[in-house]
Amino acid sequence: MSFLSAPCEELKPRPWSWTETCFEPDLSAADAPFPPVVWEARLSTASPDLIRAELTPLLSTEELDRLRRFLQPLDQLRFLVGRGLLRLLLGAELDLPAAQVKIAYGPFGKPESVAPPGRPAPHFNVSHAGDLVVLAFSQTHPVGIDVEEVKDADTESIARQVFRPAAYRAWLNLEPAARLDEFFVAWTRQEAALKALGLGFLGPADETATARVSNFGLTVPPGYRGAVALWAIPREEGSALGA
């Protein structure tokens, strides 16, 4: 049982198959707060050469520039998979070639899809850690997703800085053996919610907006923790707020 006060539904991602060349993904979601659609890709299930050959041609010039700035091959691969699969999935939803999908950025840098005239733009968010890449989509509401590897860190210092006081105190009251895992439960849920709001840790979370976030757990491989969040507002209001 998590120390977080509000339990949340667990979502099981759809696994991405690197050998699947023809697919019709359904990105639609029922009216929120019903779950968004989540996809999961594992880097270890395909050769880096295959991934680069299939996905690099789909990226924009700006994305290719960003790809080259990553110094570590694994960081390059994670970015490439996140953006390449995002373009494939959005292209399938918008009836566009993946390379022609347009992506804009919100006030705090959150990527947003740009739909052709007369079509709604799907909401999406991407996260990655280790060899895991996850993508969340919603047709109706801003969405955020976060995945992290559970590994040793200065969790007490970080928790004191980023958790709300009540959550921090509850976390400290846990048995020491449980704190590491529960830290990442709380961290991913909080990060997913802030990403749904379009803020990340760069922006102040408005209490009223945060109260309208629907949280979901994420079924991820051992050694990881993940969460998804929907900002439960009408599309028109979300657009006006720059979500």
PDB file of C-alpha atoms in Angstrom:
ATOM      1  CA  MET A   1       0.000   0.000   0.000  1.00  0.00           C
ATOM      2  CA  SER A   2       1.473   3.334  -1.034  1.00  0.00           C
ATOM      3  CA  PHE A   3       1.754   6.105   1.548  1.00  0.00           C
ATOM      4  CA  LEU A   4       0.055   8.359  -1.012  1.00  0.00           C
ATOM      5  CA  SER A   5      -3.464   9.098   0.151  1.00  0.00           C
ATOM      6  CA  ALA A   6      -5.314   8.581  -3.132  1.00  0.00           C
ATOM      7  CA  PRO A   7      -5.150   5.070  -4.680  1.00  0.00           C
ATOM      8  CA  CYS A   8      -5.154   4.995  -8.460  1.00  0.00           C
ATOM      9  CA  GLU A   9      -6.008   2.591 -11.249  1.00  0.00           C
ATOM     10  CA  GLU A  10      -3.139   0.631 -12.799  1.00  0.00           C
ATOM     11  CA  LEU A  11      -2.655   0.899 -16.573  1.00  0.00           C
ATOM     12  CA  LYS A  12      -0.999  -1.831 -18.638  1.00  0.00           C
ATOM     13  CA  PRO A  13       0.901  -0.409 -21.630  1.00  0.00           C
ATOM     14  CA  ARG A  14       0.619  -1.844 -25.113  1.00  0.00           C
ATOM     15  CA  PRO A  15       3.970  -3.410 -26.037  1.00  0.00           C
ATOM     16  CA  TRP A  16       5.681  -2.111 -29.160  1.00  0.00           C
ATOM     17  CA  SER A  17       6.909  -4.786 -31.546  1.00  0.00           C
ATOM     18  CA  TRP A  18       9.912  -3.815 -33.634  1.00  0.00           C
ATOM     19  CA  THR A  19       8.989  -6.482 -36.224  1.00  0.00           C
ATOM     20  CA  GLU A  20       5.474  -5.118 -36.745  1.00  0.00           C
ATOM     21  CA  THR A  21       5.445  -3.142 -39.987  1.00  0.00           C
ATOM     22  CA  CYS A  22       1.717  -2.595 -40.461  1.00  0.00           C
ATOM     23  CA  PHE A  23      -0.543  -1.490 -37.654  1.00  0.00           C
ATOM     24  CA  GLU A  24      -3.560   0.693 -36.968  1.00  0.00           C
ATOM     25  CA  PRO A  25      -3.103   2.003 -33.425  1.00  0.00           C
ATOM     26  CA  ASP A  26      -6.181   3.284 -31.648  1.00  0.00           C
ATOM     27  CA  LEU A  27      -5.181   6.398 -29.741  1.00  0.00           C
ATOM     28  CA  SER A  28      -8.728   7.297 -28.759  1.00  0.00           C
ATOM     29  CA  ALA A  29      -9.752   7.555 -25.122  1.00  0.00           C
ATOM     30  CA  ALA A  30     -13.213   7.776 -23.647  1.00  0.00           C
ATOM     31  CA  ASP A  31     -14.253  10.928 -21.820  1.00  0.00           C
ATOM     32  CA  ALA A  32     -11.828  11.591 -18.984  1.00  0.00           C
ATOM     33  CA  PRO A  33     -11.154  10.493 -16.320  1.00  0.00           C
ATOM     34  CA  PHE A  34     -11.096   7.181 -18.194  1.00  0.00           C
ATOM     35  CA  PRO A  35      -7.579   5.972 -18.963  1.00  0.00           C
ATOM     36  CA  PRO A  36      -5.347   7.293 -21.712  1.00  0.00           C
ATOM     37  CA  VAL A  37      -3.669   4.927 -24.167  1.00  0.00           C
ATOM     38  CA  VAL A  38      -0.100   3.958 -23.218  1.00  0.00           C
ATOM     39  CA  TRP A  39       2.583   2.280 -25.354  1.00  0.00           C
ATOM     40  CA  GLU A  40       5.822   0.699 -24.110  1.00  0.00           C
ATOM     41  CA  ALA A  41       9.002   0.009 -26.086  1.00  0.00           C
ATOM     42  CA  ARG A  42      12.087  -1.832 -24.853  1.00  0.00           C
ATOM     43  CA  LEU A  43      15.378  -0.837 -26.460  1.00  0.00           C
ATOM     44  CA  SER A  44      16.865  -4.232 -25.650  1.00  0.00           C
ATOM     45  CA  THR A  45      14.426  -6.050 -27.954  1.00  0.00           C
ATOM     46  CA  ALA A  46      15.863  -4.578 -31.161  1.00  0.00           C
ATOM     47  CA  SER A  47      19.356  -3.846 -32.444  1.00  0.00           C
ATOM     48  CA  PRO A  48      20.457  -0.181 -32.255  1.00  0.00           C
ATOM     49  CA  ASP A  49      21.296  -0.315 -35.972  1.00  0.00           C
ATOM     50  CA  LEU A  50      17.740  -1.380 -36.829  1.00  0.00           C
ATOM     51  CA  ILE A  51      16.255   1.347 -34.635  1.00  0.00           C
ATOM     52  CA  ARG A  52      18.457   4.019 -36.189  1.00  0.00           C
ATOM     53  CA  ALA A  53      17.727   2.855 -39.732  1.00  0.00           C
ATOM     54  CA  GLU A  54      13.958   2.797 -39.186  1.00  0.00           C
ATOM     55  CA  LEU A  55      13.447   5.934 -37.105  1.00  0.00           C
ATOM     56  CA  THR A  56      16.155   8.472 -37.981  1.00  0.00           C
ATOM     57  CA  PRO A  57      14.561   9.389 -41.363  1.00  0.00           C
ATOM     58  CA  LEU A  58      11.328  10.357 -39.554  1.00  0.00           C
ATOM     59  CA  LEU A  59      12.852  13.116 -37.421  1.00  0.00           C
ATOM     60  CA  SER A  60      12.700  16.820 -38.210  1.00  0.00           C
ATOM     61  CA  THR A  61      15.811  18.935 -38.709  1.00  0.00           C
ATOM     62  CA  GLU A  62      15.426  20.348 -35.192  1.00  0.00           C
ATOM     63  CA  GLU A  63      15.080  16.857 -33.740  1.00  0.00           C
ATOM     64  CA  LEU A  64      18.138  15.639 -35.613  1.00  0.00           C
ATOM     65  CA  ASP A  65      20.117  18.555 -34.173  1.00  0.00           C
ATOM     66  CA  ARG A  66      18.966  17.619 -30.677  1.00  0.00           C
ATOM     67  CA  LEU A  67      19.845  13.970 -31.322  1.00  0.00           C
ATOM     68  CA  ARG A  68      23.419  14.889 -32.244  1.00  0.00           C
ATOM     69  CA  ARG A  69      23.861  16.918 -29.049  1.00  0.00           C
ATOM     70  CA  PHE A  70      23.451  13.829 -26.847  1.00  0.00           C
ATOM     71  CA  LEU A  71      26.923  12.597 -25.928  1.00  0.00           C
ATOM     72  CA  GLN A  72      26.021   9.084 -24.783  1.00  0.00           C
ATOM     73  CA  PRO A  73      24.782   6.481 -27.311  1.00  0.00           C
ATOM     74  CA  LEU A  74      22.047   5.305 -24.923  1.00  0.00           C
ATOM     75  CA  ASP A  75      20.727   8.848 -24.498  1.00  0.00           C
ATOM     76  CA  GLN A  76      20.679   9.226 -28.282  1.00  0.00           C
ATOM     77  CA  LEU A  77      18.798   5.962 -28.674  1.00  0.00           C
ATOM     78  CA  ARG A  78      16.185   6.828 -26.060  1.00  0.00           C
ATOM     79  CA  PHE A  79      15.500  10.190 -27.680  1.00  0.00           C
ATOM     80  CA  LEU A  80      15.344   8.634 -31.138  1.00  0.00           C
ATOM     81  CA  VAL A  81      12.883   5.950 -30.043  1.00  0.00           C
ATOM     82  CA  GLY A  82      10.718   8.423 -28.148  1.00  0.00           C
ATOM     83  CA  ARG A  83      10.426  10.842 -31.064  1.00  0.00           C
ATOM     84  CA  GLY A  84      10.366   8.239 -33.809  1.00  0.00           C
ATOM     85  CA  LEU A  85       7.574   6.151 -32.285  1.00  0.00           C
ATOM     86  CA  LEU A  86       5.710   9.314 -31.329  1.00  0.00           C
ATOM     87  CA  ARG A  87       5.722  10.383 -34.977  1.00  0.00           C
ATOM     88  CA  LEU A  88       4.591   6.951 -36.161  1.00  0.00           C
ATOM     89  CA  LEU A  89       1.689   6.846 -33.699  1.00  0.00           C
ATOM     90  CA  LEU A  90       0.581  10.435 -34.242  1.00  0.00           C
ATOM     91  CA  GLY A  91       0.875   9.985 -37.991  1.00  0.00           C
ATOM     92  CA  ALA A  92      -1.365   6.922 -37.843  1.00  0.00           C
ATOM     93  CA  GLU A  93      -3.955   8.870 -35.837  1.00  0.00           C
ATOM     94  CA  LEU A  94      -3.828  11.993 -38.034  1.00  0.00           C
ATOM     95  CA  ASP A  95      -3.561  10.127 -41.366  1.00  0.00           C
ATOM     96  CA  LEU A  96      -0.199  11.744 -42.050  1.00  0.00           C
ATOM     97  CA  PRO A  97       3.213  10.317 -42.963  1.00  0.00           C
ATOM     98  CA  ALA A  98       5.250  10.201 -39.765  1.00  0.00           C
ATOM     99  CA  ALA A  99       7.865  12.613 -41.119  1.00  0.00           C
ATOM    100  CA  GLN A 100       5.142  15.211 -41.798  1.00  0.00           C
ATOM    101  CA  VAL A 101       3.769  15.288 -38.251  1.00  0.00           C
ATOM    102  CA  LYS A 102       4.195  18.762 -36.749  1.00  0.00           C
ATOM    103  CA  ILE A 103       5.149  19.192 -33.094  1.00  0.00           C
ATOM    104  CA  ALA A 104       5.025  22.506 -31.224  1.00  0.00           C
ATOM    105  CA  TYR A 105       6.065  23.422 -27.675  1.00  0.00           C
ATOM    106  CA  GLY A 106       4.122  24.874 -24.740  1.00  0.00           C
ATOM    107  CA  PRO A 107       5.282  27.704 -22.462  1.00  0.00           C
ATOM    108  CA  PHE A 108       7.351  25.345 -20.292  1.00  0.00           C
ATOM    109  CA  GLY A 109       8.682  23.294 -23.194  1.00  0.00           C
ATOM    110  CA  LYS A 110       6.095  20.493 -23.231  1.00  0.00           C
ATOM    111  CA  PRO A 111       5.741  19.085 -26.784  1.00  0.00           C
ATOM    112  CA  GLU A 112       2.267  19.327 -28.349  1.00  0.00           C
ATOM    113  CA  SER A 113       0.857  17.871 -31.556  1.00  0.00           C
ATOM    114  CA  VAL A 114      -0.337  20.149 -34.370  1.00  0.00           C
ATOM    115  CA  ALA A 115      -3.282  18.661 -36.246  1.00  0.00           C
ATOM    116  CA  PRO A 116      -4.341  19.451 -39.817  1.00  0.00           C
ATOM    117  CA  PRO A 117      -7.239  21.941 -40.134  1.00  0.00           C
ATOM    118  CA  GLY A 118     -10.549  20.515 -38.997  1.00  0.00           C
ATOM    119  CA  ARG A 119      -9.029  17.724 -36.882  1.00  0.00           C
ATOM    120  CA  PRO A 120      -8.484  17.649 -33.109  1.00  0.00           C
ATOM    121  CA  ALA A 121      -4.878  17.417 -31.988  1.00  0.00           C
ATOM    122  CA  PRO A 122      -4.225  14.390 -29.752  1.00  0.00           C
ATOM    123  CA  HIS A 123      -2.589  15.090 -26.408  1.00  0.00           C
ATOM    124  CA  PHE A 124       0.555  13.074 -25.709  1.00  0.00           C
ATOM    125  CA  ASN A 125       3.562  12.774 -23.447  1.00  0.00           C
ATOM    126  CA  VAL A 126       6.766  10.696 -23.508  1.00  0.00           C
ATOM    127  CA  SER A 127       9.148   9.448 -20.833  1.00  0.00           C
ATOM    128  CA  HIS A 128      12.122   7.087 -20.753  1.00  0.00           C
ATOM    129  CA  ALA A 129      14.539   5.503 -18.308  1.00  0.00           C
ATOM    130  CA  GLY A 130      17.053   2.703 -18.685  1.00  0.00           C
ATOM    131  CA  ASP A 131      16.032   0.722 -21.778  1.00  0.00           C
ATOM    132  CA  LEU A 132      12.341   1.603 -21.369  1.00  0.00           C
ATOM    133  CA  VAL A 133      10.422   4.202 -23.395  1.00  0.00           C
ATOM    134  CA  VAL A 134       6.749   4.929 -22.677  1.00  0.00           C
ATOM    135  CA  LEU A 135       4.283   7.101 -24.590  1.00  0.00           C
ATOM    136  CA  ALA A 136       0.829   8.216 -23.390  1.00  0.00           C
ATOM    137  CA  PHE A 137      -2.007   9.586 -25.566  1.00  0.00           C
ATOM    138  CA  SER A 138      -5.428  11.092 -24.942  1.00  0.00           C
ATOM    139  CA  GLN A 139      -7.885  12.535 -27.435  1.00  0.00           C
ATOM    140  CA  THR A 140      -9.654  14.576 -24.789  1.00  0.00           C
ATOM    141  CA  HIS A 141      -7.350  15.860 -22.062  1.00  0.00           C
ATOM    142  CA  PRO A 142      -3.732  16.910 -21.442  1.00  0.00           C
ATOM    143  CA  VAL A 143      -1.715  13.888 -20.340  1.00  0.00           C
ATOM    144  CA  GLY A 144       1.573  13.367 -18.520  1.00  0.00           C
ATOM    145  CA  ILE A 145       3.650  10.224 -18.048  1.00  0.00           C
ATOM    146  CA  ASP A 146       6.807   9.467 -16.094  1.00  0.00           C
ATOM    147  CA  VAL A 147       8.937   6.341 -15.688  1.00  0.00           C
ATOM    148  CA  GLU A 148      12.042   5.964 -13.541  1.00  0.00           C
ATOM    149  CA  GLU A 149      14.531   3.264 -12.640  1.00  0.00           C
ATOM    150  CA  VAL A 150      14.451   2.363  -8.950  1.00  0.00           C
ATOM    151  CA  LYS A 151      18.032   2.929  -7.852  1.00  0.00           C
ATOM    152  CA  ASP A 152      19.922   4.320  -4.889  1.00  0.00           C
ATOM    153  CA  ALA A 153      19.880   8.093  -4.611  1.00  0.00           C
ATOM    154  CA  ASP A 154      19.836  10.821  -1.985  1.00  0.00           C
ATOM    155  CA  THR A 155      16.090  10.283  -1.670  1.00  0.00           C
ATOM    156  CA  GLU A 156      15.666  12.041   1.674  1.00  0.00           C
ATOM    157  CA  SER A 157      17.182  15.296   0.447  1.00  0.00           C
ATOM    158  CA  ILE A 158      15.176  15.172  -2.787  1.00  0.00           C
ATOM    159  CA  ALA A 159      11.934  14.228  -1.016  1.00  0.00           C
ATOM    160  CA  ARG A 160      12.335  17.112   1.415  1.00  0.00           C
ATOM    161  CA  GLN A 161      12.664  19.536  -1.505  1.00  0.00           C
ATOM    162  CA  VAL A 162       9.977  18.293  -3.880  1.00  0.00           C
ATOM    163  CA  PHE A 163       7.286  16.517  -1.837  1.00  0.00           C
ATOM    164  CA  ARG A 164       4.565  18.446  -0.107  1.00  0.00           C
ATOM    165  CA  PRO A 165       5.059  18.579   3.691  1.00  0.00           C
ATOM    166  CA  ALA A 166       2.345  16.028   4.505  1.00  0.00           C
ATOM    167  CA  ALA A 167       3.633  13.572   1.885  1.00  0.00           C
ATOM    168  CA  TYR A 168       7.205  14.044   3.082  1.00  0.00           C
ATOM    169  CA  ARG A 169       6.238  13.328   6.690  1.00  0.00           C
ATOM    170  CA  ALA A 170       4.268  10.242   5.651  1.00  0.00           C
ATOM    171  CA  TRP A 171       7.242   9.024   3.628  1.00  0.00           C
ATOM    172  CA  LEU A 172       9.594   9.462   6.607  1.00  0.00           C
ATOM    173  CA  ASN A 173       7.240   7.351   8.733  1.00  0.00           C
ATOM    174  CA  LEU A 174       7.701   4.352   6.444  1.00  0.00           C
ATOM    175  CA  GLU A 175      10.025   1.508   7.330  1.00  0.00           C
ATOM    176  CA  PRO A 176      13.502   2.313   5.935  1.00  0.00           C
ATOM    177  CA  ALA A 177      13.387  -0.736   3.638  1.00  0.00           C
ATOM    178  CA  ALA A 178      10.221   0.569   1.957  1.00  0.00           C
ATOM    179  CA  ARG A 179      11.318   4.149   1.402  1.00  0.00           C
ATOM    180  CA  LEU A 180      13.332   3.713  -1.799  1.00  0.00           C
ATOM    181  CA  ASP A 181      10.532   2.073  -3.773  1.00  0.00           C
ATOM    182  CA  GLU A 182       7.842   4.379  -2.377  1.00  0.00           C
ATOM    183  CA  PHE A 183       9.975   7.407  -3.182  1.00  0.00           C
ATOM    184  CA  PHE A 184       9.806   6.491  -6.862  1.00  0.00           C
ATOM    185  CA  VAL A 185       6.062   5.780  -6.614  1.00  0.00           C
ATOM    186  CA  ALA A 186       5.530   9.310  -5.307  1.00  0.00           C
ATOM    187  CA  TRP A 187       8.107  10.904  -7.605  1.00  0.00           C
ATOM    188  CA  THR A 188       6.636   9.452 -10.809  1.00  0.00           C
ATOM    189  CA  ARG A 189       3.076  10.300  -9.812  1.00  0.00           C
ATOM    190  CA  GLN A 190       4.009  13.893  -8.998  1.00  0.00           C
ATOM    191  CA  GLU A 191       6.088  14.307 -12.157  1.00  0.00           C
ATOM    192  CA  ALA A 192       3.335  12.828 -14.354  1.00  0.00           C
ATOM    193  CA  ALA A 193       0.811  15.245 -12.848  1.00  0.00           C
ATOM    194  CA  LEU A 194       3.061  18.271 -13.412  1.00  0.00           C
ATOM    195  CA  LYS A 195       3.734  17.149 -16.984  1.00  0.00           C
ATOM    196  CA  ALA A 196      -0.016  16.845 -17.591  1.00  0.00           C
ATOM    197  CA  LEU A 197      -0.311  20.444 -16.414  1.00  0.00           C
ATOM    198  CA  GLY A 198       2.418  21.397 -18.871  1.00  0.00           C
ATOM    199  CA  LEU A 199       4.767  22.483 -16.093  1.00  0.00           C
ATOM    200  CA  GLY A 200       7.338  19.857 -15.186  1.00  0.00           C
ATOM    201  CA  PHE A 201       9.364  20.928 -12.149  1.00  0.00           C
ATOM    202  CA  LEU A 202      10.022  24.287 -13.811  1.00  0.00           C
ATOM    203  CA  GLY A 203       6.579  25.699 -13.112  1.00  0.00           C
ATOM    204  CA  PRO A 204       4.531  26.351  -9.974  1.00  0.00           C
ATOM    205  CA  ALA A 205       1.667  23.869  -9.616  1.00  0.00           C
ATOM    206  CA  ASP A 206      -1.607  25.710  -9.071  1.00  0.00           C
ATOM    207  CA  GLU A 207      -3.601  24.007  -6.284  1.00  0.00           C
ATOM    208  CA  THR A 208      -6.911  24.268  -8.165  1.00  0.00           C
ATOM    209  CA  ALA A 209      -5.449  22.766 -11.341  1.00  0.00           C
ATOM    210  CA  THR A 210      -3.626  20.024  -9.441  1.00  0.00           C
ATOM    211  CA  ALA A 211      -6.857  18.991  -7.744  1.00  0.00           C
ATOM    212  CA  ARG A 212      -8.317  18.266 -11.190  1.00  0.00           C
ATOM    213  CA  VAL A 213      -5.608  15.766 -12.160  1.00  0.00           C
ATOM    214  CA  SER A 214      -6.635  12.103 -12.423  1.00  0.00           C
ATOM    215  CA  ASN A 215      -3.762   9.763 -11.507  1.00  0.00           C
ATOM    216  CA  PHE A 216      -3.026   6.272 -12.827  1.00  0.00           C
ATOM    217  CA  GLY A 217      -0.350   3.777 -11.900  1.00  0.00           C
ATOM    218  CA  LEU A 218       1.643   2.095 -14.634  1.00  0.00           C
ATOM    219  CA  THR A 219       2.506  -1.594 -14.956  1.00  0.00           C
ATOM    220  CA  VAL A 220       6.226  -1.542 -15.774  1.00  0.00           C
ATOM    221  CA  PRO A 221       9.024  -4.151 -15.671  1.00  0.00           C
ATOM    222  CA  PRO A 222      10.766  -4.996 -12.376  1.00  0.00           C
ATOM    223  CA  GLY A 223      13.222  -2.312 -11.363  1.00  0.00           C
ATOM    224  CA  TYR A 224      11.064   0.533 -12.702  1.00  0.00           C
ATOM    225  CA  ARG A 225       8.199   2.653 -11.430  1.00  0.00           C
ATOM    226  CA  GLY A 226       5.816   4.678 -13.545  1.00  0.00           C
ATOM    227  CA  ALA A 227       2.704   6.826 -13.437  1.00  0.00           C
ATOM    228  CA  VAL A 228       0.270   8.562 -15.806  1.00  0.00           C
ATOM    229  CA  ALA A 229      -1.933  11.594 -15.191  1.00  0.00           C
ATOM    230  CA  LEU A 230      -4.768  13.358 -17.024  1.00  0.00           C
ATOM    231  CA  TRP A 231      -5.637  17.001 -16.468  1.00  0.00           C
ATOM    232  CA  ALA A 232      -9.409  16.684 -16.232  1.00  0.00           C
ATOM    233  CA  ILE A 233     -10.474  19.844 -18.027  1.00  0.00           C
ATOM    234  CA  PRO A 234     -12.403  20.383 -21.272  1.00  0.00           C
ATOM    235  CA  ARG A 235     -10.238  20.652 -24.390  1.00  0.00           C
ATOM    236  CA  GLU A 236     -11.243  24.306 -24.913  1.00  0.00           C
ATOM    237  CA  GLU A 237     -10.142  25.305 -21.410  1.00  0.00           C
ATOM    238  CA  GLY A 238      -6.898  23.355 -21.702  1.00  0.00           C
ATOM    239  CA  SER A 239      -6.090  25.099 -24.972  1.00  0.00           C
ATOM    240  CA  ALA A 240      -6.740  28.493 -23.435  1.00  0.00           C
ATOM    241  CA  LEU A 241      -4.443  27.684 -20.529  1.00  0.00           C
ATOM    242  CA  GLY A 242      -1.638  26.555 -22.815  1.00  0.00           C
ATOM    243  CA  ALA A 243      -1.694  22.962 -21.602  1.00  0.00           C
TER     244      ALA A 243
END
